[in-house]
PDB file of C-alpha atoms in Angstrom:
ATOM      1  CA  MET K   1     -17.289  -0.609  10.388  1.00 77.00           C
ATOM      2  CA  ARG K   2     -17.542  -3.754   8.329  1.00 83.00           C
ATOM      3  CA  ILE K   3     -16.355  -3.966   4.771  1.00 91.00           C
ATOM      4  CA  ASP K   4     -18.227  -5.830   2.064  1.00 92.00           C
ATOM      5  CA  PRO K   5     -17.456  -6.590  -1.596  1.00 94.00           C
ATOM      6  CA  SER K   6     -19.712  -3.787  -2.867  1.00 95.00           C
ATOM      7  CA  GLN K   7     -17.185  -1.274  -1.476  1.00 97.00           C
ATOM      8  CA  TYR K   8     -14.286  -2.167  -3.770  1.00 97.00           C
ATOM      9  CA  PRO K   9     -13.460  -3.722  -7.161  1.00 97.00           C
ATOM     10  CA  SER K  10     -13.190  -7.513  -7.109  1.00 96.00           C
ATOM     11  CA  TYR K  11      -9.505  -7.485  -8.033  1.00 96.00           C
ATOM     12  CA  PHE K  12      -8.760  -6.160  -4.538  1.00 97.00           C
ATOM     13  CA  GLN K  13     -10.333  -9.225  -2.891  1.00 96.00           C
ATOM     14  CA  ARG K  14      -6.916 -10.899  -2.522  1.00 95.00           C
ATOM     15  CA  TYR K  15      -5.810  -7.955  -0.365  1.00 96.00           C
ATOM     16  CA  ILE K  16      -9.028  -7.698   1.640  1.00 95.00           C
ATOM     17  CA  GLU K  17      -8.762 -11.397   2.533  1.00 94.00           C
ATOM     18  CA  LEU K  18      -5.480 -10.644   4.321  1.00 94.00           C
ATOM     19  CA  VAL K  19      -7.154  -8.196   6.739  1.00 94.00           C
ATOM     20  CA  GLU K  20     -10.808  -9.250   6.932  1.00 85.00           C
ATOM     21  CA  GLY K  21     -12.334  -9.099  10.370  1.00 89.00           C
ATOM     22  CA  ILE K  22      -9.830  -6.580  11.772  1.00 94.00           C
ATOM     23  CA  ASP K  23     -11.087  -3.128  12.750  1.00 94.00           C
ATOM     24  CA  LEU K  24      -9.463  -0.502  10.512  1.00 95.00           C
ATOM     25  CA  HIS K  25      -8.618   1.781  13.445  1.00 92.00           C
ATOM     26  CA  SER K  26      -6.639  -1.105  14.972  1.00 94.00           C
ATOM     27  CA  LEU K  27      -5.259  -2.394  11.688  1.00 95.00           C
ATOM     28  CA  LEU K  28      -3.470   0.729  10.501  1.00 94.00           C
ATOM     29  CA  PRO K  29      -1.427   1.379  13.692  1.00 95.00           C
ATOM     30  CA  GLN K  30      -0.668  -2.343  13.944  1.00 95.00           C
ATOM     31  CA  SER K  31       0.419  -2.360  10.292  1.00 94.00           C
ATOM     32  CA  PHE K  32       2.797   0.541  10.960  1.00 95.00           C
ATOM     33  CA  ASP K  33       4.477  -1.350  13.809  1.00 94.00           C
ATOM     34  CA  GLU K  34       4.743  -4.526  11.717  1.00 95.00           C
ATOM     35  CA  LEU K  35       6.056  -2.574   8.739  1.00 96.00           C
ATOM     36  CA  LYS K  36       8.762  -0.974  10.878  1.00 96.00           C
ATOM     37  CA  VAL K  37       9.937  -4.392  12.103  1.00 96.00           C
ATOM     38  CA  ALA K  38       9.828  -5.897   8.608  1.00 97.00           C
ATOM     39  CA  LEU K  39      11.767  -3.099   6.934  1.00 97.00           C
ATOM     40  CA  LEU K  40      14.593  -3.472   9.445  1.00 96.00           C
ATOM     41  CA  GLN K  41      14.970  -7.085   8.326  1.00 97.00           C
ATOM     42  CA  ILE K  42      15.537  -6.402   4.632  1.00 98.00           C
ATOM     43  CA  PRO K  43      19.296  -6.778   4.127  1.00 97.00           C
ATOM     44  CA  VAL K  44      21.216  -4.199   2.104  1.00 97.00           C
ATOM     45  CA  SER K  45      22.722  -7.091   0.144  1.00 97.00           C
ATOM     46  CA  LYS K  46      19.267  -7.712  -1.393  1.00 97.00           C
ATOM     47  CA  ALA K  47      18.684  -4.084  -2.524  1.00 98.00           C
ATOM     48  CA  ASP K  48      19.296  -4.713  -6.226  1.00 97.00           C
ATOM     49  CA  TYR K  49      18.257  -8.358  -6.239  1.00 98.00           C
ATOM     50  CA  ALA K  50      15.524  -9.527  -8.628  1.00 97.00           C
ATOM     51  CA  TYR K  51      14.441 -13.169  -8.476  1.00 97.00           C
ATOM     52  CA  ALA K  52      14.248 -13.469 -12.279  1.00 97.00           C
ATOM     53  CA  SER K  53      15.114 -11.494 -15.384  1.00 96.00           C
ATOM     54  CA  GLY K  54      12.625  -8.696 -15.966  1.00 95.00           C
ATOM     55  CA  LYS K  55      11.277  -8.808 -12.402  1.00 97.00           C
ATOM     56  CA  TRP K  56      11.509  -5.905  -9.993  1.00 98.00           C
ATOM     57  CA  THR K  57      14.424  -5.494  -7.635  1.00 98.00           C
ATOM     58  CA  VAL K  58      13.797  -5.187  -3.904  1.00 98.00           C
ATOM     59  CA  LYS K  59      14.317  -1.425  -4.209  1.00 98.00           C
ATOM     60  CA  GLN K  60      11.727  -1.305  -6.988  1.00 98.00           C
ATOM     61  CA  VAL K  61       9.253  -3.260  -4.844  1.00 98.00           C
ATOM     62  CA  LEU K  62       9.700  -0.736  -2.037  1.00 98.00           C
ATOM     63  CA  GLN K  63       9.297   2.206  -4.431  1.00 98.00           C
ATOM     64  CA  HIS K  64       6.127   0.594  -5.800  1.00 98.00           C
ATOM     65  CA  CYS K  65       4.762   0.243  -2.257  1.00 98.00           C
ATOM     66  CA  ILE K  66       5.538   3.906  -1.548  1.00 98.00           C
ATOM     67  CA  ASP K  67       3.913   5.057  -4.787  1.00 98.00           C
ATOM     68  CA  THR K  68       0.828   2.939  -4.191  1.00 98.00           C
ATOM     69  CA  GLU K  69       0.500   4.079  -0.578  1.00 98.00           C
ATOM     70  CA  ARG K  70       0.538   7.713  -1.670  1.00 98.00           C
ATOM     71  CA  ILE K  71      -1.884   7.218  -4.556  1.00 98.00           C
ATOM     72  CA  PHE K  72      -4.397   5.252  -2.474  1.00 98.00           C
ATOM     73  CA  ALA K  73      -4.176   7.741   0.404  1.00 98.00           C
ATOM     74  CA  TYR K  74      -4.763  10.569  -2.078  1.00 98.00           C
ATOM     75  CA  ARG K  75      -7.809   8.729  -3.379  1.00 98.00           C
ATOM     76  CA  ALA K  76      -9.108   8.336   0.181  1.00 98.00           C
ATOM     77  CA  LEU K  77      -8.608  12.049   0.831  1.00 98.00           C
ATOM     78  CA  CYS K  78     -10.387  13.049  -2.377  1.00 98.00           C
ATOM     79  CA  ILE K  79     -13.344  10.742  -1.810  1.00 98.00           C
ATOM     80  CA  SER K  80     -13.672  11.768   1.843  1.00 98.00           C
ATOM     81  CA  ARG K  81     -13.931  15.385   0.657  1.00 98.00           C
ATOM     82  CA  ASP K  82     -16.751  14.499  -1.793  1.00 98.00           C
ATOM     83  CA  GLU K  83     -14.649  14.791  -4.931  1.00 97.00           C
ATOM     84  CA  GLN K  84     -16.958  14.237  -7.890  1.00 96.00           C
ATOM     85  CA  GLN K  85     -14.237  13.790 -10.500  1.00 97.00           C
ATOM     86  CA  HIS K  86     -13.250  10.250 -11.404  1.00 98.00           C
ATOM     87  CA  LEU K  87      -9.774   9.579 -10.051  1.00 98.00           C
ATOM     88  CA  PRO K  88      -7.295   8.183 -12.578  1.00 97.00           C
ATOM     89  CA  GLY K  89      -5.658   4.807 -12.458  1.00 96.00           C
ATOM     90  CA  PHE K  90      -1.917   4.326 -12.730  1.00 97.00           C
ATOM     91  CA  ASP K  91       0.356   1.879 -14.484  1.00 97.00           C
ATOM     92  CA  GLN K  92       2.626   0.451 -11.801  1.00 97.00           C
ATOM     93  CA  ASP K  93       5.191  -0.804 -14.302  1.00 97.00           C
ATOM     94  CA  TYR K  94       5.367   2.580 -16.033  1.00 98.00           C
ATOM     95  CA  TYR K  95       5.832   4.310 -12.668  1.00 98.00           C
ATOM     96  CA  ILE K  96       8.690   1.970 -11.710  1.00 98.00           C
ATOM     97  CA  GLN K  97      10.284   2.362 -15.138  1.00 96.00           C
ATOM     98  CA  HIS K  98      10.332   6.136 -14.567  1.00 97.00           C
ATOM     99  CA  ALA K  99      11.392   6.082 -10.916  1.00 96.00           C
ATOM    100  CA  ASN K 100      14.931   7.338 -10.471  1.00 93.00           C
ATOM    101  CA  LEU K 101      16.258   4.733  -8.058  1.00 97.00           C
ATOM    102  CA  GLN K 102      19.962   5.037  -8.864  1.00 94.00           C
ATOM    103  CA  ASN K 103      20.329   7.768  -6.248  1.00 93.00           C
ATOM    104  CA  LYS K 104      18.078   6.208  -3.608  1.00 97.00           C
ATOM    105  CA  SER K 105      19.587   3.796  -1.139  1.00 98.00           C
ATOM    106  CA  LEU K 106      17.652   0.936   0.365  1.00 98.00           C
ATOM    107  CA  GLU K 107      17.830   2.701   3.728  1.00 98.00           C
ATOM    108  CA  PHE K 108      16.335   5.860   2.227  1.00 98.00           C
ATOM    109  CA  LEU K 109      13.459   3.855   0.710  1.00 98.00           C
ATOM    110  CA  LYS K 110      12.790   2.161   4.044  1.00 98.00           C
ATOM    111  CA  GLU K 111      12.555   5.541   5.767  1.00 98.00           C
ATOM    112  CA  GLU K 112      10.381   6.957   2.994  1.00 98.00           C
ATOM    113  CA  MET K 113       8.004   3.987   3.289  1.00 98.00           C
ATOM    114  CA  LEU K 114       7.634   4.530   7.039  1.00 98.00           C
ATOM    115  CA  ILE K 115       6.957   8.231   6.540  1.00 98.00           C
ATOM    116  CA  ALA K 116       4.362   7.477   3.867  1.00 98.00           C
ATOM    117  CA  ARG K 117       2.628   5.005   6.223  1.00 98.00           C
ATOM    118  CA  GLN K 118       2.767   7.496   9.105  1.00 98.00           C
ATOM    119  CA  SER K 119       1.105  10.077   6.870  1.00 98.00           C
ATOM    120  CA  THR K 120      -1.588   7.534   5.966  1.00 98.00           C
ATOM    121  CA  LEU K 121      -2.194   6.828   9.655  1.00 97.00           C
ATOM    122  CA  MET K 122      -2.640  10.500  10.370  1.00 97.00           C
ATOM    123  CA  LEU K 123      -5.036  10.885   7.436  1.00 98.00           C
ATOM    124  CA  PHE K 124      -7.255   7.983   8.519  1.00 98.00           C
ATOM    125  CA  GLN K 125      -7.042   8.660  12.263  1.00 96.00           C
ATOM    126  CA  HIS K 126      -9.901  11.145  12.342  1.00 95.00           C
ATOM    127  CA  PHE K 127     -12.119   9.934   9.522  1.00 97.00           C
ATOM    128  CA  THR K 128     -15.661   9.553  10.826  1.00 97.00           C
ATOM    129  CA  ASP K 129     -17.857   6.592   9.938  1.00 96.00           C
ATOM    130  CA  THR K 130     -19.637   8.882   7.488  1.00 97.00           C
ATOM    131  CA  GLU K 131     -16.359   9.757   5.759  1.00 98.00           C
ATOM    132  CA  LEU K 132     -15.230   6.122   5.728  1.00 98.00           C
ATOM    133  CA  SER K 133     -18.456   5.079   4.027  1.00 97.00           C
ATOM    134  CA  LYS K 134     -18.165   7.647   1.216  1.00 98.00           C
ATOM    135  CA  LYS K 135     -17.830   6.151  -2.244  1.00 98.00           C
ATOM    136  CA  GLY K 136     -16.049   7.559  -5.263  1.00 98.00           C
ATOM    137  CA  ILE K 137     -14.726   6.368  -8.587  1.00 98.00           C
ATOM    138  CA  ALA K 138     -11.054   5.448  -8.967  1.00 98.00           C
ATOM    139  CA  SER K 139      -9.572   3.561 -11.910  1.00 97.00           C
ATOM    140  CA  GLU K 140     -13.086   3.509 -13.362  1.00 97.00           C
ATOM    141  CA  HIS K 141     -14.469   1.506 -10.399  1.00 98.00           C
ATOM    142  CA  PRO K 142     -16.469   2.473  -7.310  1.00 98.00           C
ATOM    143  CA  ILE K 143     -14.540   2.296  -4.047  1.00 98.00           C
ATOM    144  CA  THR K 144     -15.043   3.552  -0.482  1.00 98.00           C
ATOM    145  CA  VAL K 145     -12.639   5.336   1.811  1.00 98.00           C
ATOM    146  CA  LEU K 146     -12.931   2.370   4.207  1.00 98.00           C
ATOM    147  CA  ALA K 147     -11.921  -0.081   1.480  1.00 98.00           C
ATOM    148  CA  LEU K 148      -8.922   2.065   0.587  1.00 98.00           C
ATOM    149  CA  GLY K 149      -7.755   1.946   4.203  1.00 98.00           C
ATOM    150  CA  TYR K 150      -7.900  -1.839   4.254  1.00 97.00           C
ATOM    151  CA  ILE K 151      -6.264  -2.120   0.835  1.00 98.00           C
ATOM    152  CA  ILE K 152      -3.405   0.169   1.869  1.00 98.00           C
ATOM    153  CA  ALA K 153      -2.590  -2.002   4.891  1.00 96.00           C
ATOM    154  CA  ALA K 154      -2.960  -5.251   2.963  1.00 97.00           C
ATOM    155  CA  HIS K 155      -0.951  -4.093  -0.042  1.00 97.00           C
ATOM    156  CA  TRP K 156       2.261  -4.121   1.988  1.00 97.00           C
ATOM    157  CA  MET K 157       1.341  -7.504   3.515  1.00 96.00           C
ATOM    158  CA  HIS K 158       0.979  -8.910  -0.007  1.00 97.00           C
ATOM    159  CA  HIS K 159       4.407  -7.621  -1.031  1.00 97.00           C
ATOM    160  CA  GLN K 160       6.016  -8.746   2.206  1.00 97.00           C
ATOM    161  CA  ARG K 161       4.781 -12.260   1.448  1.00 96.00           C
ATOM    162  CA  GLU K 162       6.252 -11.995  -2.057  1.00 97.00           C
ATOM    163  CA  LEU K 163       9.563 -10.767  -0.640  1.00 97.00           C
ATOM    164  CA  THR K 164       9.693 -13.967   1.403  1.00 97.00           C
ATOM    165  CA  GLU K 165       8.426 -16.409  -1.227  1.00 97.00           C
ATOM    166  CA  LYS K 166      10.212 -15.018  -4.278  1.00 97.00           C
ATOM    167  CA  TYR K 167      13.137 -12.988  -2.950  1.00 97.00           C
ATOM    168  CA  GLY K 168      14.111 -15.235  -0.043  1.00 96.00           C
ATOM    169  CA  ILE K 169      13.855 -12.543   2.620  1.00 96.00           C
ATOM    170  CA  ILE K 170      12.859 -14.080   5.922  1.00 94.00           C
ATOM    171  CA  PHE K 171      10.809 -11.903   8.252  1.00 94.00           C
ATOM    172  CA  THR K 172      10.467 -12.672  11.938  1.00 91.00           C
ATOM    173  CA  ARG K 173       8.096 -10.959  14.312  1.00 81.00           C
ATOM    174  CA  SER K 174       9.541  -8.943  17.144  1.00 63.00           C
TER     175      SER K 174
END
């Protein structure tokens, strides 16, 4: 299925551009493999590193990616099941502020991220074209299940790029 701008809010365009033209059923498994390779390359020495005062640490970035993965997958599930309620937004900074990361190691967060992505893969694996095309309201904007799948994959890509550009973590492909 093709995705077009009517299927998601415009502020997600920067994510969609990262994955445009790739079939979702190929993209998600590919993104899992790439995520696994990337996470292995994040050094423990960078766990509590933030590139500037007031910016997130690497651990906070990973927790944000986990939170977002779960929230967007939940939205996809709800919309695919014809949920009529508007799904709430979330304040990413508030969530990170209230995440208890003192007792989570970088290695634990890496594993949790992979498990969250695996769960997303399993959720999307059997969505039909009809389910993928369903539209609901999340964060006060219309969005389709298909768009959520693309956004989930691209969200990590966006943060991986930031981890390179702002945190100095170099990722190589396997």
